[in-house]
Coordinates of C-alpha atoms in Angstrom, one line a residue:
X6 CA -50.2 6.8 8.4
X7 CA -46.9 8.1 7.0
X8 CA -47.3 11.5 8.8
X9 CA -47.2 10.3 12.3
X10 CA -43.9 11.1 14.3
X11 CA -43.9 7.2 15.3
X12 CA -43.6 5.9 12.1
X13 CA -39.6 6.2 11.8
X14 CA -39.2 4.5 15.2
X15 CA -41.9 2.0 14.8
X16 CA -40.4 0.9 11.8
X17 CA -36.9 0.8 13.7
X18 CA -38.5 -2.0 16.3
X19 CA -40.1 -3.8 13.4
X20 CA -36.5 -4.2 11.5
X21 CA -35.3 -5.6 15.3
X22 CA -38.1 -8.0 16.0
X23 CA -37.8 -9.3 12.2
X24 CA -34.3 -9.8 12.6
X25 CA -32.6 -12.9 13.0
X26 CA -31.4 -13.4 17.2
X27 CA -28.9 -16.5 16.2
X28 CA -26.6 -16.7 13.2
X29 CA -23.5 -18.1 11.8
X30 CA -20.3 -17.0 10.3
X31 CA -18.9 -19.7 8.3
X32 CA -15.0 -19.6 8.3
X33 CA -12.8 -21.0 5.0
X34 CA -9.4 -21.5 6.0
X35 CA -6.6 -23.9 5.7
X36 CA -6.1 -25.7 8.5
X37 CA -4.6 -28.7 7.0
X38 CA -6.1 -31.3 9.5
X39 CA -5.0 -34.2 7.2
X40 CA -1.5 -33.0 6.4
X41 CA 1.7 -33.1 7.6
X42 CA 2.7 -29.9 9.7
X43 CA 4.3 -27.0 7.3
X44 CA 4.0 -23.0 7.2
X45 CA 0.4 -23.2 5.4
X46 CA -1.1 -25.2 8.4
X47 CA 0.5 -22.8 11.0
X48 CA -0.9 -19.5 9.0
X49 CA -4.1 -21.1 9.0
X50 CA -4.6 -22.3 12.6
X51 CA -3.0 -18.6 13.6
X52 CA -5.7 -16.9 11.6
X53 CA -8.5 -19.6 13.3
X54 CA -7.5 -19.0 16.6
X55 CA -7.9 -14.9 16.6
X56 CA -11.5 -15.6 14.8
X57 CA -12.5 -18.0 17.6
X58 CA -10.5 -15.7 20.1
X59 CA -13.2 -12.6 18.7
X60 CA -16.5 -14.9 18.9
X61 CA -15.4 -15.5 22.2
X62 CA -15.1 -12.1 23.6
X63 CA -18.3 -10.9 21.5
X64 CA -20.5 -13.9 23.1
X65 CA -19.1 -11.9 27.0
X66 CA -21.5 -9.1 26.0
X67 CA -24.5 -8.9 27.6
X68 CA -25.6 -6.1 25.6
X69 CA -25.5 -8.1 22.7
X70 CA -28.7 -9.4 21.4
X71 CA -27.7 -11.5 18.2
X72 CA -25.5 -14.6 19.0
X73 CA -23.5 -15.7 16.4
X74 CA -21.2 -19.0 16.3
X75 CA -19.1 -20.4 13.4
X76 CA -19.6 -22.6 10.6
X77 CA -15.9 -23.6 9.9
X78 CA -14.5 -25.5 6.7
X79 CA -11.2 -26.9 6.0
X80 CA -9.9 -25.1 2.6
X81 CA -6.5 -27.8 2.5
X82 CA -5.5 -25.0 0.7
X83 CA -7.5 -26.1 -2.5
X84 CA -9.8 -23.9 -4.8
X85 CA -12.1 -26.5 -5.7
X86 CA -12.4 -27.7 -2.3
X87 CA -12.8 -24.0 -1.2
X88 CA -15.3 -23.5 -3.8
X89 CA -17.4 -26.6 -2.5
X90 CA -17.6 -25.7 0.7
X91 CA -18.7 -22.1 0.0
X92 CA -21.5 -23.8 -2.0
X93 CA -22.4 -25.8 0.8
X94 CA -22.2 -22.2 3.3
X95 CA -24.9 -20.5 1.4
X96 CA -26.9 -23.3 0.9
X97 CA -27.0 -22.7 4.6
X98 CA -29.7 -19.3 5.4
X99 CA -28.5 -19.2 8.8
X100 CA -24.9 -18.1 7.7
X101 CA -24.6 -14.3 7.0
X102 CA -21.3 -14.1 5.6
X103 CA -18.0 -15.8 5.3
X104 CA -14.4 -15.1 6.7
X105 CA -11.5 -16.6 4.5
X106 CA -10.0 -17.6 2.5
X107 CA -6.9 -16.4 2.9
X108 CA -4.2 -17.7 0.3
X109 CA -5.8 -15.4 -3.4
X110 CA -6.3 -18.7 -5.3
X111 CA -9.0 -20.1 -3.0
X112 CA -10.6 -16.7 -2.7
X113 CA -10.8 -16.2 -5.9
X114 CA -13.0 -19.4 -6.5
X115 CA -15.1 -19.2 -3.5
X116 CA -15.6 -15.8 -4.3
X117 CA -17.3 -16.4 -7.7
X118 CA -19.6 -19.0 -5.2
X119 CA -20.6 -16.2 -2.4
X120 CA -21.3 -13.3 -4.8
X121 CA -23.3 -15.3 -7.1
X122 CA -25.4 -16.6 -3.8
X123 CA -25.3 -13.1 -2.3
X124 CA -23.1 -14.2 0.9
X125 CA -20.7 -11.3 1.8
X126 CA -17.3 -12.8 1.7
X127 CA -14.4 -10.8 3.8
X128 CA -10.5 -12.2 3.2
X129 CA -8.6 -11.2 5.9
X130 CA -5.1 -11.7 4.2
X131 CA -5.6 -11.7 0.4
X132 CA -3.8 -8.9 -1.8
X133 CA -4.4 -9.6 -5.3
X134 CA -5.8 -6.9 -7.6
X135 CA -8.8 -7.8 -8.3
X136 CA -10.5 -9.8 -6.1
X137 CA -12.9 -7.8 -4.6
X138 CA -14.0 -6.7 -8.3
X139 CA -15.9 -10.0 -8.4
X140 CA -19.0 -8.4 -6.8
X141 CA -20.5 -6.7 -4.4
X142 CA -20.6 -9.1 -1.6
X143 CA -16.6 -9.7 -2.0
X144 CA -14.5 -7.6 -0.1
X145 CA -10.6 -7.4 1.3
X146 CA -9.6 -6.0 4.6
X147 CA -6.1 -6.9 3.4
X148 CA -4.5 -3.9 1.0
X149 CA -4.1 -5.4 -2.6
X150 CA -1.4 -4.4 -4.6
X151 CA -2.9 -1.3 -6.8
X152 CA -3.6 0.5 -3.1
X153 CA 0.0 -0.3 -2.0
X154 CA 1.6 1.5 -5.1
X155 CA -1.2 4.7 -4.9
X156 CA -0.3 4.6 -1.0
X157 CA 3.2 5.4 -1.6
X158 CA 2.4 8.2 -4.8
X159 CA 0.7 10.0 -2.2
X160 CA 2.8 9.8 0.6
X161 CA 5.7 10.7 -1.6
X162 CA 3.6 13.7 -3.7
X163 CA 1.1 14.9 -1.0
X164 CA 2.7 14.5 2.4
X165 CA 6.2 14.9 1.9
X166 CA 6.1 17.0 -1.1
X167 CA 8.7 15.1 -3.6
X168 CA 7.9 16.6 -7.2
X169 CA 10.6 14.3 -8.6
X170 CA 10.7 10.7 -8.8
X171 CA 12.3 7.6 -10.0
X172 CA 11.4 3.7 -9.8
X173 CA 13.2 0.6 -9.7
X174 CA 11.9 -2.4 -9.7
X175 CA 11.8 -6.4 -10.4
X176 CA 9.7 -7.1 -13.8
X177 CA 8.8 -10.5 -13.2
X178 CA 6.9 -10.4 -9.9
X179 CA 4.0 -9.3 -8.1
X180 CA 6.4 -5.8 -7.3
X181 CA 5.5 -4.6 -10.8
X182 CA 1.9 -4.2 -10.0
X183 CA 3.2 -2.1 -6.8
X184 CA 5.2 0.1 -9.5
X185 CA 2.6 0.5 -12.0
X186 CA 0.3 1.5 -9.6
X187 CA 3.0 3.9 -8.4
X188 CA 3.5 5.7 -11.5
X189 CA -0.4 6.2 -12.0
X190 CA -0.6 8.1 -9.4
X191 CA 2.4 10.1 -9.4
X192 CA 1.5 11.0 -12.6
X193 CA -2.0 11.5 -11.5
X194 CA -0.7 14.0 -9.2
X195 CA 1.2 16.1 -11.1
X196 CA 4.8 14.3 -9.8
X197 CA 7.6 13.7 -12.7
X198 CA 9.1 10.5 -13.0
X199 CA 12.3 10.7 -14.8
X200 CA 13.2 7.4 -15.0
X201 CA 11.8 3.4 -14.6
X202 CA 14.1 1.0 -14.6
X203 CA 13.3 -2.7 -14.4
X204 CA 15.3 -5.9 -13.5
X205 CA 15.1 -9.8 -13.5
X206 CA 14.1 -11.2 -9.8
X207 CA 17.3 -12.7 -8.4
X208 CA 19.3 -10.1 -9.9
X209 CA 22.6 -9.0 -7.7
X210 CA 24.0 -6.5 -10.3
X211 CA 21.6 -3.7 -10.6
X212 CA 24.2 -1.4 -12.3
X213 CA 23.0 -1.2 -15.7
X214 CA 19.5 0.2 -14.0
X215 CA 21.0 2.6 -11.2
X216 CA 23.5 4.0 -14.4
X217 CA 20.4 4.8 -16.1
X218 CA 18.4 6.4 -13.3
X219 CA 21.4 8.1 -12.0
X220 CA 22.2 9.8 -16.0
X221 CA 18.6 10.9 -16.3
X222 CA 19.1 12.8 -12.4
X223 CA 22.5 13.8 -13.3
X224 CA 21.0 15.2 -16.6
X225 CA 17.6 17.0 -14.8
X226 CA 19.9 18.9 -12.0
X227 CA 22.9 19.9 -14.8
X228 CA 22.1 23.5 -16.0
X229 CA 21.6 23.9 -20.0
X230 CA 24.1 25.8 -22.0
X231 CA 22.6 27.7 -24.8
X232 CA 24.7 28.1 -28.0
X233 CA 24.8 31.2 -30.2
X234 CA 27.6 29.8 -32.5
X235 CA 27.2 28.7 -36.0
X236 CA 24.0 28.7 -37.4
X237 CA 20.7 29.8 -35.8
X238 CA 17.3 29.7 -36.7
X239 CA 15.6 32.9 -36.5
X240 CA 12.7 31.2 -35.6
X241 CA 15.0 30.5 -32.2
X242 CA 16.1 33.6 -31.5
X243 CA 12.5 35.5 -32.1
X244 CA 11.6 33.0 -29.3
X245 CA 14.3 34.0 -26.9
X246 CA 13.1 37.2 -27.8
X247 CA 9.8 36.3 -26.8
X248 CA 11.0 35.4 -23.4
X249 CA 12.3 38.8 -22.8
X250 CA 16.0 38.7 -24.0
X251 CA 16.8 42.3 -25.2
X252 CA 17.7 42.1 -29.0
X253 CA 21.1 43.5 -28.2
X254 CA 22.3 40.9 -26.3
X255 CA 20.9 38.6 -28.6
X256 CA 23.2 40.0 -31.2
X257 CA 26.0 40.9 -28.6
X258 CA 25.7 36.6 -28.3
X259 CA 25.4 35.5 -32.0
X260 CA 28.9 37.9 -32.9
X261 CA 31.1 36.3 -30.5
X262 CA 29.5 32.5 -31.4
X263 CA 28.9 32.5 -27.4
X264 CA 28.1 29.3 -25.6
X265 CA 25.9 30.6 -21.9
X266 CA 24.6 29.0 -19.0
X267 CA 20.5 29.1 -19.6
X268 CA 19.8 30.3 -16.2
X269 CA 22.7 32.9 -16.8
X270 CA 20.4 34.3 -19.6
X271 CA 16.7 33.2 -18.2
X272 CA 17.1 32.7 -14.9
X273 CA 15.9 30.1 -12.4
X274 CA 13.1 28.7 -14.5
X275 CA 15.3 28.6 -17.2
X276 CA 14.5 24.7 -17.2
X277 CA 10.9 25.0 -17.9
X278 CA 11.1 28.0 -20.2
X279 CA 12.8 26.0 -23.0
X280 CA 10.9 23.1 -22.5
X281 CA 8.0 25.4 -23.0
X282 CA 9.6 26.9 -26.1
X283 CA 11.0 24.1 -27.5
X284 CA 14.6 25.2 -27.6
X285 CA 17.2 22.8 -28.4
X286 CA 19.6 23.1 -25.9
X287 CA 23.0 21.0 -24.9
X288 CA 23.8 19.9 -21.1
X289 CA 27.1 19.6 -19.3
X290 CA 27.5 15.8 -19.0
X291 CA 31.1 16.6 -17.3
X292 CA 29.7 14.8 -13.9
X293 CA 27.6 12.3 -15.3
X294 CA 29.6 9.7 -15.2
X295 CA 31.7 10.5 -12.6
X296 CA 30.3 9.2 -8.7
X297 CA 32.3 12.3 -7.1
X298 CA 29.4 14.4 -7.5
X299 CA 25.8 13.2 -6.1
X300 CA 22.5 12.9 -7.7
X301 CA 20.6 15.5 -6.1
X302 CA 18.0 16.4 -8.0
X303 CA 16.0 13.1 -7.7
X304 CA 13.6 13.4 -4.4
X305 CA 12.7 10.0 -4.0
X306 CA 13.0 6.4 -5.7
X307 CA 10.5 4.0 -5.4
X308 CA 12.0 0.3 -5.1
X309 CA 9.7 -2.6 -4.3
X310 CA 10.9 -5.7 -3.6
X311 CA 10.1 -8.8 -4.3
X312 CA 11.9 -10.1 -0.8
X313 CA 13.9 -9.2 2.3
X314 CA 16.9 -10.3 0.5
X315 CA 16.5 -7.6 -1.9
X316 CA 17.0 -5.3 0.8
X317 CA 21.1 -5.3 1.4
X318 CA 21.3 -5.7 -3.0
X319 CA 19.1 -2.4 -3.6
X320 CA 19.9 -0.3 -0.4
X321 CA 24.0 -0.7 -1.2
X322 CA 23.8 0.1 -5.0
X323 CA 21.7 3.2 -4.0
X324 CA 24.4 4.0 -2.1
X325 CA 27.2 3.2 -3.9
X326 CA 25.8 5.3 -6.9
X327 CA 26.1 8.8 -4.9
X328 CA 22.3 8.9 -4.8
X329 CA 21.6 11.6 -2.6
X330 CA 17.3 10.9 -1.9
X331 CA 14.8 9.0 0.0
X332 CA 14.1 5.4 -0.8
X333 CA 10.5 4.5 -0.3
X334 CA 9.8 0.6 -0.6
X335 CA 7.0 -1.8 -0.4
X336 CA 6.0 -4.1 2.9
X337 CA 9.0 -6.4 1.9
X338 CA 11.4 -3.7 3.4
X339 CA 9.8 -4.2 6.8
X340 CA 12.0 -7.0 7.8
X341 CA 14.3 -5.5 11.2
X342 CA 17.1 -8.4 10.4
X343 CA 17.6 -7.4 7.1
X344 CA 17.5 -4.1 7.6
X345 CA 19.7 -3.9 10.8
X346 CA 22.3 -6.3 9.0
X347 CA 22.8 -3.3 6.2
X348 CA 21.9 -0.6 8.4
X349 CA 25.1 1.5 7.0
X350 CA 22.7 1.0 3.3
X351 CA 19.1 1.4 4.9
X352 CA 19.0 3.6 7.2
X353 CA 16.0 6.4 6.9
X354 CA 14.6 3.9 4.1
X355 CA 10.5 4.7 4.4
X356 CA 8.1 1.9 3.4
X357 CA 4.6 0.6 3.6
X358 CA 3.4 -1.8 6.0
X359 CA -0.3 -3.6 6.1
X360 CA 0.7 -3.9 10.0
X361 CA 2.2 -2.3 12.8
X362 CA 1.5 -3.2 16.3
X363 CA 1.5 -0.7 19.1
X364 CA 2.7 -2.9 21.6
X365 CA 3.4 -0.1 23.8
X366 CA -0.4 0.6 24.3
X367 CA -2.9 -1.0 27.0
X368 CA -5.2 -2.2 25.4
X369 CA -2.9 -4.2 22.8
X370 CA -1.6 -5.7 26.2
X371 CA -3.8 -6.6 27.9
X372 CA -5.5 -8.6 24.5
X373 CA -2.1 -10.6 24.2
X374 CA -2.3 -11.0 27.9
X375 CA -5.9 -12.3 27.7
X376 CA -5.2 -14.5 24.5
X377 CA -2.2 -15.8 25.8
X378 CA -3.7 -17.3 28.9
X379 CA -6.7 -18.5 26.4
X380 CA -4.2 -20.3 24.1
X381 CA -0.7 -20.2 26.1
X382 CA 1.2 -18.9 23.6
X383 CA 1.3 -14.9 22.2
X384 CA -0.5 -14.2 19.0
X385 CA 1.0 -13.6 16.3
X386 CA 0.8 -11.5 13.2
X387 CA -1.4 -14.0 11.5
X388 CA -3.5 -14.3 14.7
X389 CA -4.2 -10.7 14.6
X390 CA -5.9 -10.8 10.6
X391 CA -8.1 -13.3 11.9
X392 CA -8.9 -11.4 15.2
X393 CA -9.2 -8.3 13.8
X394 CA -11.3 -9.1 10.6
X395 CA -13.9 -11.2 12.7
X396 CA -14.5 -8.6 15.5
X397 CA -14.9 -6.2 12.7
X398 CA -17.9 -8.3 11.1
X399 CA -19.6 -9.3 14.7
X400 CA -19.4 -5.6 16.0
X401 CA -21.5 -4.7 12.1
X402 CA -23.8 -7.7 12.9
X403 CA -24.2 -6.9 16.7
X404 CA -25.4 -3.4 15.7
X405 CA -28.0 -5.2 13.4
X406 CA -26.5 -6.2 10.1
X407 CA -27.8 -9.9 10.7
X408 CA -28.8 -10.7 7.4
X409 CA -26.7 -11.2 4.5
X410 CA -28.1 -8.2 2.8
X411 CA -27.6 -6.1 6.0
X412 CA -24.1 -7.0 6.3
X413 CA -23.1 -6.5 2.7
X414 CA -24.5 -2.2 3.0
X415 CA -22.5 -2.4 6.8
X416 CA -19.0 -3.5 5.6
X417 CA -19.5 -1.5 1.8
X418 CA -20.1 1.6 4.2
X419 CA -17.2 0.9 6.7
X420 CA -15.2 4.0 6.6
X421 CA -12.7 3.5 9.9
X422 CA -12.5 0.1 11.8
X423 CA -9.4 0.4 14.4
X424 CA -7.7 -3.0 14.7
X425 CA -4.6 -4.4 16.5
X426 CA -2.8 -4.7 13.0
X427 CA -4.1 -2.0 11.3
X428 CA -7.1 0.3 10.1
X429 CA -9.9 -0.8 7.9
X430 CA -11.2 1.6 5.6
X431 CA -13.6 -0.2 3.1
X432 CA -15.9 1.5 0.4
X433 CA -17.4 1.6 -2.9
X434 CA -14.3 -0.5 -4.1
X435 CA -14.5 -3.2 -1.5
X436 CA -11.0 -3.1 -0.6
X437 CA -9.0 -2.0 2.3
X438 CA -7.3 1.7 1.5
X439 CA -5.6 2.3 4.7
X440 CA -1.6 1.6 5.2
X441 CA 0.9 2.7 7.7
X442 CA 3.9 4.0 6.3
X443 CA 7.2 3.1 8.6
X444 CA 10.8 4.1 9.0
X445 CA 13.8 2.1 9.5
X446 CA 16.1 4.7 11.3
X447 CA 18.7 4.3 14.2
X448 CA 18.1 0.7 14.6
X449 CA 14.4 1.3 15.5
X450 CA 11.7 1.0 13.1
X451 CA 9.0 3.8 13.8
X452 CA 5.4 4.6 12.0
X453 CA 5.4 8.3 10.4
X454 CA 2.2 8.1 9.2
X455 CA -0.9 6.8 7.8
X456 CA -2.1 6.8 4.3
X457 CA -5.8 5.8 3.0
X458 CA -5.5 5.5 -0.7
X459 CA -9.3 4.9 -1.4
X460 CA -10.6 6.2 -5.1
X461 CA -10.8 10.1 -4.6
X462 CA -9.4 10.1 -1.2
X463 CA -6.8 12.1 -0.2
X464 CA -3.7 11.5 1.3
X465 CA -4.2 11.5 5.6
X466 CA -1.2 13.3 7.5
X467 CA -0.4 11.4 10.8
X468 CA 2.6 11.7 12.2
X469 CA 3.4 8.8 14.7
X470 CA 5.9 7.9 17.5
X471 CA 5.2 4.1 17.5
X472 CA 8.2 1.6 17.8
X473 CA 8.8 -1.5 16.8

């Protein structure tokens, strides 16, 4: 009877009573149990403990009527092991989806395993482009590098305006990716970027680089001077002609072989008027050299770093060059030592960060309060991925994605999941779009907004009070 008004509801209690009441997560994750202690172990156990921290709250519900438990498997921080036991996961029908790994290497294998099986896979930590492109069941809650470039293109073009650009950054690392992504979409947004510079990792002396950004600034602010001496084409002057310069002051110019300012004889778009026209023009290089005079005409440079010790090297050069703009950097920035020890460098620096806790808020306290009595110690960053990305797949499969099918529409329609660390926007790209942007400033580092650079999104305004 497809007409009857009880067919939409009836087939609502049909999808519940079909649907699995008991499920598994299975959980890939270094936790090292046959090695030695080291920083791997630690990031893995962190991670383990805010997923069993999450299962544990989400079986206090009542309410909820699917219980889930966890299927857990020791990574040791080895593809081929990870890609074994991923095997052995969706061999098992009880297990919906998988949290982990976390290290790109190992998800990159097991991920190849869970998409072929159709097993949604969520990383919580893993930023390598590319990842989530394996499939549809693979997904990142963890921003990958392309994101973190676009992230700061549009915080730079569409919420603070900056029409003029530069980039510096190291060639041989993963903070290329950052800047290429970077220039796409400043270019993509109409922004100029008048110089990319790149340098060796390790590299102290960045003078060569900042010379080179600082001429092509020096150059873009100087004002053109036109010359009417010698020989000129009449092609030329028919075009200044065309650009409204009375013919009398054209000749006025050629008879005493004059040498004017551009925006003297055009006016303020002067600049764009002989690009336009193709004008061959000359420019005062009298201050280009010279670090008296500031650059002023670049509005922002983009520096990713490979490290926190990169900050005090890039941060003091900027400086020292008479660059008068904002530096925006990438998450490496967000190190408070680094930046307080070269605070006279760094201060106002503005850079992307896949975390920022509110630890100002209730309900982040009384979490760490409740862990901490759980575990008897605080949680810690790594803690929170963990945490965060498994409550975000039980809430999806408490409202009834318990099927592997189920949860692979919930989490590719996931549009705003509120964390401790961070927000979660997924989508048709499977990966993570959101990112806080922060602010070192006055010994305080504060969040000034949020960006979601998903495919076709726009830029999101949110201005933010938050300290760190």
């Amino acid at each position: 009877y497809p007409e009857n008004r009880f067919g939409e509801r009836a087939a609502e209690l049909r999808a519940r009573i079909i649907a699995k009441s008991n499920v598994k997560l299975g959980v890939l994750l270094p936790l090292m149990k046959h090695g030695e202690p080291s920083p791997v172990r630690d990031v893995g156990n962190e991670v383990y403990e805010g997923v069993q921290f999450a299962v544990e709250r989400y079986g206090l519900d009542s309410a909820r009527r699917v219980t889930v438990t966890l299927e857990t498997r020791d990574t040791e921080r080895d593809p081929s092991v990870a890609t074994a036991a991923a095997r052995e996961l969706a061999d098992d029908r009880d297990v919906v989806g998988i949290l982990g790994p976390v290290f790109s290497p190992e998800v990159t294998s097991a991920a190849a395993v869970a998409n072929a099986r159709g097993l949604p896979l969520v990383t919580p930590t893993a930023n390598a482009n590319g990842i989530a492109a394996t499939g549809k069941y693979v997904f990142q809650a963890n921003p990958d590098y392309d994101v973190r470039g676009r992230a700061m293109a549009r915080y730079a073009v569409q919420q603070r305006g900056f029409s003029t650009l530069a980039v510096l950054a190291p060639s041989d690392t993963y903070a290329k990716f950052l800047a290429e992504a970077f220039l796409r979409e400043a270019a993509r947004l109409g922004a100029r970027v008048l110089s990319t510079q790149w340098y060796q990792r390790g590299t102290s002396d960045l003078k060569p680089q900042l010379a080179s950004i600082r001429r092509a600034g020096m150059l873009d602010g100087a004002d053109a001077r036109l010359s009417f001496g010698g020989k000129v084409r009449p092609a030329t002057l028919m075009k200044f002609a065309g650009l409204g310069v009375p013919l009398k002051r054209i000749d006025s110019l050629m008879n005493r072989s004059s040498v004017i300012s551009a925006r003297q004889l055009l006016g303020p778009r002067a600049r764009a008027l002989l690009d336009s026209m193709e004008i061959p023009v000359v420019y005062d290089e009298s201050r280009v050299d010279s670090l008296e005079y500031p650059v002023e005409s670049i509005d922002a440079i983009y520096a990713p770093i490979s490290g926190a010790e990169e900050i005090g090297i890039v941060s003091s050069q900027v400086v020292y060059f008479h660059f008068q703009t904002q530096v925006l950097g990438s998450g490496e920035w967000n190190s408070f030592a680094e930046l307080n020890a070269n605070r006279r460098y760094a201060d106002g620096v503005v850079f992307e960060s896949d975390t920022f806790i509110d630890t100002a808020g209730g309900a982040y306290a009384s979490f760490a309060d409740s862990f901490a009595a759980r575990f008897r110690k605080k949680p810690t960053k790594n803690t929170l991925f963990g945490y965060d990305t498994a409550d975000m797949i039980l809430r999806l499969i408490g409202d009834g994605a318990s099927t592997r099918e189920a949860l692979e529409k919930a989490l590719t329609g996931l549009r705003d999941y509120r964390g401790f660390h961070s927000r979660i926007v997924l989508g048709p790209d499977r990966v993570n779009s959101a990112l806080t942007v922060l602010r070192y400033e006055q010994d305080e580092i504060r969040e000034v907004a949020e960006v979601n650079a998903g495919s076709g999104e726009e830029g999101e305004r949110h201005e933010g009070d938050g300290k760190r």
